[in-house]
Tab-separated table of C-alpha atoms in Angstrom:
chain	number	residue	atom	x	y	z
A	1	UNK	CA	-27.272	12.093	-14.968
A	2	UNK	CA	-25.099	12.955	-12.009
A	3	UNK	CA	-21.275	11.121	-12.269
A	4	UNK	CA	-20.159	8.934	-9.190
A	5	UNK	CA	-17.322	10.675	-7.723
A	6	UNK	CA	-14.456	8.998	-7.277
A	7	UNK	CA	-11.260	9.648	-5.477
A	8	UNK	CA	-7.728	7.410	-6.645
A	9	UNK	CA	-5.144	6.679	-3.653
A	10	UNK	CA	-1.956	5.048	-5.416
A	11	UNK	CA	1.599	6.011	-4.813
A	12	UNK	CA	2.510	4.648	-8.572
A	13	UNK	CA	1.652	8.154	-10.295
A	14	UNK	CA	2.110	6.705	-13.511
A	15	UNK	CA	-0.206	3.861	-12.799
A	16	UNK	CA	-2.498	7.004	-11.091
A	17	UNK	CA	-2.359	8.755	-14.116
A	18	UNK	CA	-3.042	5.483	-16.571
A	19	UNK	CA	-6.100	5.317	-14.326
A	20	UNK	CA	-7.100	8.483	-14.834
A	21	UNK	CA	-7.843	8.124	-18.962
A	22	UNK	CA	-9.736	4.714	-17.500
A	23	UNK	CA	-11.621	6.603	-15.016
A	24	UNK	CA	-12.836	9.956	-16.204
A	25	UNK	CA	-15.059	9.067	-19.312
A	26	UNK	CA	-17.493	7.075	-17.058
A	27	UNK	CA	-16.972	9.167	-13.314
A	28	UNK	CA	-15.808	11.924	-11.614
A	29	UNK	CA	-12.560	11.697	-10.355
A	30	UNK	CA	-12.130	14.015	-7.333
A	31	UNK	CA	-9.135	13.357	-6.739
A	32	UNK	CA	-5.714	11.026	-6.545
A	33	UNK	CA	-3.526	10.745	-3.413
A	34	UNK	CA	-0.310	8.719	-2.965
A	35	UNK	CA	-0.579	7.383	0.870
A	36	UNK	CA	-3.048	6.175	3.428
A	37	UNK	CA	-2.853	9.280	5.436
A	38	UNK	CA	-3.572	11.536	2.634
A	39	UNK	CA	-6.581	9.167	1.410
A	40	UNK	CA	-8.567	10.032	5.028
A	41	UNK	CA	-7.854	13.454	4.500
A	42	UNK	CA	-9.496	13.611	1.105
A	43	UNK	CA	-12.160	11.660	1.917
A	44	UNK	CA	-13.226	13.753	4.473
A	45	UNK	CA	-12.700	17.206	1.949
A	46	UNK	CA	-14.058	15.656	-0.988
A	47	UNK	CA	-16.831	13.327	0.071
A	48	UNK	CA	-16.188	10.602	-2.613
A	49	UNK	CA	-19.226	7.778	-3.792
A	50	UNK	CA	-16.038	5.351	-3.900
A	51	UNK	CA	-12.247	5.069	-3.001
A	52	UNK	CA	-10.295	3.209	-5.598
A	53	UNK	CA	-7.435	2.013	-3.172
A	54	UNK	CA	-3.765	0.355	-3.471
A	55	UNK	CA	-3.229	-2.098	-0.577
A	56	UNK	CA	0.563	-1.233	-0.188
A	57	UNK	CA	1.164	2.744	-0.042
A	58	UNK	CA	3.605	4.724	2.588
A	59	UNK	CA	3.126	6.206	5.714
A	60	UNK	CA	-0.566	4.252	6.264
A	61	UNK	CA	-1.126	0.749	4.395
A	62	UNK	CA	-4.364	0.395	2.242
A	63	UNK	CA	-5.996	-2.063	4.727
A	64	UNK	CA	-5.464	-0.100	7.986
A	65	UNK	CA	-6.672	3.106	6.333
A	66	UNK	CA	-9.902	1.656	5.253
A	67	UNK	CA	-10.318	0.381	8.596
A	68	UNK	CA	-10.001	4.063	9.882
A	69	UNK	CA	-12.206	4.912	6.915
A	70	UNK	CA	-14.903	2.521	8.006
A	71	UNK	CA	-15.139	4.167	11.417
A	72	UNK	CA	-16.280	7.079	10.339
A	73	UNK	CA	-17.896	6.873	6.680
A	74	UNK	CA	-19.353	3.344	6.755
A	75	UNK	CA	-21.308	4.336	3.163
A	76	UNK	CA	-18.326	5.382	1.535
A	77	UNK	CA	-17.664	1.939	-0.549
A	78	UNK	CA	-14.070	1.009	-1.406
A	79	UNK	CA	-12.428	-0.848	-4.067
A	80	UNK	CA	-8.684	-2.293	-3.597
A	81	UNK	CA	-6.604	-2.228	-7.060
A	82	UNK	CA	-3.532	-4.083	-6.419
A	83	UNK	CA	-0.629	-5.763	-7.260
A	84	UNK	CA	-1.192	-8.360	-4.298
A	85	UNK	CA	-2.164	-12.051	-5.726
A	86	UNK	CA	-2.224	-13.666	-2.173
A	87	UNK	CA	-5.540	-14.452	-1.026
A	88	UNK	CA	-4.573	-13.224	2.793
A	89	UNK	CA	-4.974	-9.502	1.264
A	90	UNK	CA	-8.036	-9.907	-0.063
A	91	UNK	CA	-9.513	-11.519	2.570
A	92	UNK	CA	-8.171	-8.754	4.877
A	93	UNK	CA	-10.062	-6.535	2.509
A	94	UNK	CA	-13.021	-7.828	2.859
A	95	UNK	CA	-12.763	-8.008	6.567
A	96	UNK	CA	-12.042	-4.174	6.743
A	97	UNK	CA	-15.373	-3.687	4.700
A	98	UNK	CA	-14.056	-3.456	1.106
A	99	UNK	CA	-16.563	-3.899	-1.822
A	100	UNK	CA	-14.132	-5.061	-4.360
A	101	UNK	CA	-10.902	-6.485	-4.961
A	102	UNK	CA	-9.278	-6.293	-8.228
A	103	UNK	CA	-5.928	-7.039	-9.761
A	104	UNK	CA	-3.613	-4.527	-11.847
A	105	UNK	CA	-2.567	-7.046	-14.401
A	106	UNK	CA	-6.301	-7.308	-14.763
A	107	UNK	CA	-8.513	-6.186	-17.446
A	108	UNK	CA	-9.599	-1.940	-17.186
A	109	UNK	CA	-12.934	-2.805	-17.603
A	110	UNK	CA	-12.732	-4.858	-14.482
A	111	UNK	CA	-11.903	-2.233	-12.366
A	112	UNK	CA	-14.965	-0.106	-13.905
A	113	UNK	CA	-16.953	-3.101	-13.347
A	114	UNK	CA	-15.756	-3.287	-9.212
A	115	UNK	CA	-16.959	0.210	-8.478
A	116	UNK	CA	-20.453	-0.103	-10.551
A	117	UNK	CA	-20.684	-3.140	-8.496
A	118	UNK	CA	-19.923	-1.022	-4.983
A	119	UNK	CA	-22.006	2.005	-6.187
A	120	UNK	CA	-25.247	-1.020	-6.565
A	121	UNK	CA	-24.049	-2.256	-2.737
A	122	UNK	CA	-22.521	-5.416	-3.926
A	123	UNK	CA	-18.932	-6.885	-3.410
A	124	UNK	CA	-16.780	-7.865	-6.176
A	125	UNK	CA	-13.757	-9.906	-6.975
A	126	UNK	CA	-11.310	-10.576	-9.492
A	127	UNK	CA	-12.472	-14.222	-10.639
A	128	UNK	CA	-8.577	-15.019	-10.444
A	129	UNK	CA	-9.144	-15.022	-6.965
A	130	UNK	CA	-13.034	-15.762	-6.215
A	131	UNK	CA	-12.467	-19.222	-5.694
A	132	UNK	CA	-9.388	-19.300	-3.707
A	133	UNK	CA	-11.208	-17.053	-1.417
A	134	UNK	CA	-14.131	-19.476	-0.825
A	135	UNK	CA	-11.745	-22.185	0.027
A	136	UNK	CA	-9.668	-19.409	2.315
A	137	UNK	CA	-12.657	-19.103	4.447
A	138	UNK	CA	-14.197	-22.520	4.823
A	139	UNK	CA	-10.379	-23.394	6.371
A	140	UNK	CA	-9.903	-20.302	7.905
A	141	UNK	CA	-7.689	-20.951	11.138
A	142	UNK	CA	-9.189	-19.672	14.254
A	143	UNK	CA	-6.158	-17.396	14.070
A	144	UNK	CA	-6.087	-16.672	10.823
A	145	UNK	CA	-3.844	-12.980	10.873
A	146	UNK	CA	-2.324	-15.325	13.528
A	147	UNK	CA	0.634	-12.251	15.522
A	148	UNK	CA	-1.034	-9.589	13.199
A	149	UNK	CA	-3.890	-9.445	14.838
A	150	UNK	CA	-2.295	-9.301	18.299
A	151	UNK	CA	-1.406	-5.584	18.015
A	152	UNK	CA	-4.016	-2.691	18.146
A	153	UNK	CA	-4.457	-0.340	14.896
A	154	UNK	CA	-2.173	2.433	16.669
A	155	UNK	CA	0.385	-0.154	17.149
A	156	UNK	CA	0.133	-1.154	13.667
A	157	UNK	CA	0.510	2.434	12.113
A	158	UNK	CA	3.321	2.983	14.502
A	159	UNK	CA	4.892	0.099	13.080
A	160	UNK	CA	4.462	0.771	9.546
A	161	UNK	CA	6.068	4.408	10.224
A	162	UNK	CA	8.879	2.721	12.171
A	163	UNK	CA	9.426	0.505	9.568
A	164	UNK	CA	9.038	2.853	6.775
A	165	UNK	CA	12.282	4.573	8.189
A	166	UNK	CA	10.489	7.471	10.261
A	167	UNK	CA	12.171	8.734	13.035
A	168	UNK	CA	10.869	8.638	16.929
A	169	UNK	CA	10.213	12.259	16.447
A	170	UNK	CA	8.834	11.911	12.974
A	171	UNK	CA	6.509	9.131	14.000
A	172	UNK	CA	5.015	11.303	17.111
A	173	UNK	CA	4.859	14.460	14.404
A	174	UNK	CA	2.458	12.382	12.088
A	175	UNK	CA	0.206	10.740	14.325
A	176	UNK	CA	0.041	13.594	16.366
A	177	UNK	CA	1.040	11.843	19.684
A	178	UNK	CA	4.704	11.981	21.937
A	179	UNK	CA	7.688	10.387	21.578
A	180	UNK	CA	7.498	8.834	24.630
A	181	UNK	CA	4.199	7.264	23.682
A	182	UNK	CA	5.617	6.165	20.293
A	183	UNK	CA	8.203	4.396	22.265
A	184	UNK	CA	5.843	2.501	24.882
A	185	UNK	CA	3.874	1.442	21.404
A	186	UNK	CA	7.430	-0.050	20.133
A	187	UNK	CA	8.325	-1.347	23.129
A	188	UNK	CA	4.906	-2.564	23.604
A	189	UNK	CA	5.016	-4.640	20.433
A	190	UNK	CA	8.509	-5.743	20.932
A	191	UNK	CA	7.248	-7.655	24.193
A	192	UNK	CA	4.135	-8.970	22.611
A	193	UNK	CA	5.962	-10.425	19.700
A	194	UNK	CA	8.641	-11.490	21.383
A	195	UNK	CA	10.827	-9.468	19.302
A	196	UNK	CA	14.244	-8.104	20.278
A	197	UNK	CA	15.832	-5.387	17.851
A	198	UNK	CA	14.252	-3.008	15.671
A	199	UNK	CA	15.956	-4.756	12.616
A	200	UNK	CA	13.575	-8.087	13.599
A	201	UNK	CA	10.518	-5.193	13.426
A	202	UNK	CA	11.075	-3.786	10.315
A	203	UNK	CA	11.315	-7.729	9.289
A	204	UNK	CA	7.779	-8.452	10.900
A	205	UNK	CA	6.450	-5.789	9.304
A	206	UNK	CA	8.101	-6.274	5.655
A	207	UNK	CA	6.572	-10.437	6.371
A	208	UNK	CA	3.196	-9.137	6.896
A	209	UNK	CA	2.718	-6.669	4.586
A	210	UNK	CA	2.694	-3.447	6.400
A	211	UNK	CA	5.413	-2.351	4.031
A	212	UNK	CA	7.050	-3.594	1.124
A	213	UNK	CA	10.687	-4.484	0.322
């Protein structure tokens, strides 16, 4: 019987490589990558039946990449493995089209039971969290990413690069645009936020998870 191939994007190796003795008796791992950018890039090469994806990672964030991912491979499913307990995440999972959401500290034989669960077209989540999700959405704010969701994908990856440390230059060399249009994007999001420095920026973006601390 053919394997479900599966492709790992993590920027913990060791965790990558734990995942990989979890992984490989049951599926086909294609693959492991350690940032957003390098997960679309794979996915397009190597064609995987599921992504197996870390919600924090450098240079793209697990949620915006899946976003991107969605775009163009709605049938590729995708499960989140993370660290991230907050209910905000997962439902921002979901919302990007994720199949599963399932906790590190959680049992292995959850995460095998996540992607059996996207490979059958159904959605999973850690029971830690099922509930607390229910109760997320039924008083779900109109506005629930609230500034978040005031800034377009670009100006989100921008962002995460900006805050990551990236350079003007470096930023333009990655997404493959100018410097000057890197700089209307910051400047762009510094008006719409109402934000002044780059310090208060990197801040927004460490507050909303685009990048960690």
């Amino acid at each position: 019987m053919k394997r479900a191939k599966i492709l790992l994007a993590d920027d913990h190796r060791i965790v990558a490589e734990g995942l990989r003795g979890l992984l490989e008796p049951e599926f086909e791992l294609v693959g492991i990558v350690e940032d957003g950018r390098a997960m679309l890039e794979a996915v397009d090469k190597l064609k995987p039946d599921v992504v197996v994806a870390d919600v924090s990672m450098p240079l793209l964030n697990g949620i915006d990449a899946v976003r991107l991912l969605k775009k163009k491979n709605k049938e590729i499913a995708v499960v989140f493995l993370t660290m991230h307990l907050d209910v905000t995440y997962a439902a921002s999972a979901f919302e990007v089209g994720a199949s599963g959401y399932v906790l590190k500290h959680s049992a292995p034989s959850e995460l095998v039971t996540a992607i059996n669960s996207a490979l059958r077209g159904r959605t999973y989540i850690t029971p830690l969290l099922a509930g607390e999700l229910l109760q997320y959405h039924q008083k779900k704010p109109q506005s629930a990413e609230g500034e978040i969701a005031r800034l377009t994908s670009r100006q989100r990856e921008v962002l995460q690069l900006l805050a990551e440390g990236h350079s003007v230059k470096e930023v333009a060399t990655i997404l493959h645009i100018s410097t000057r249009t890197v700089e209307f994007h910051k400047y762009g999001m510094m008006e719409v936020l109402g934000l002044k420095s780059s310090a208060e920026l990197v801040r927004f973006a460490v507050k909303h998870g685009l990048i960690t601390e």
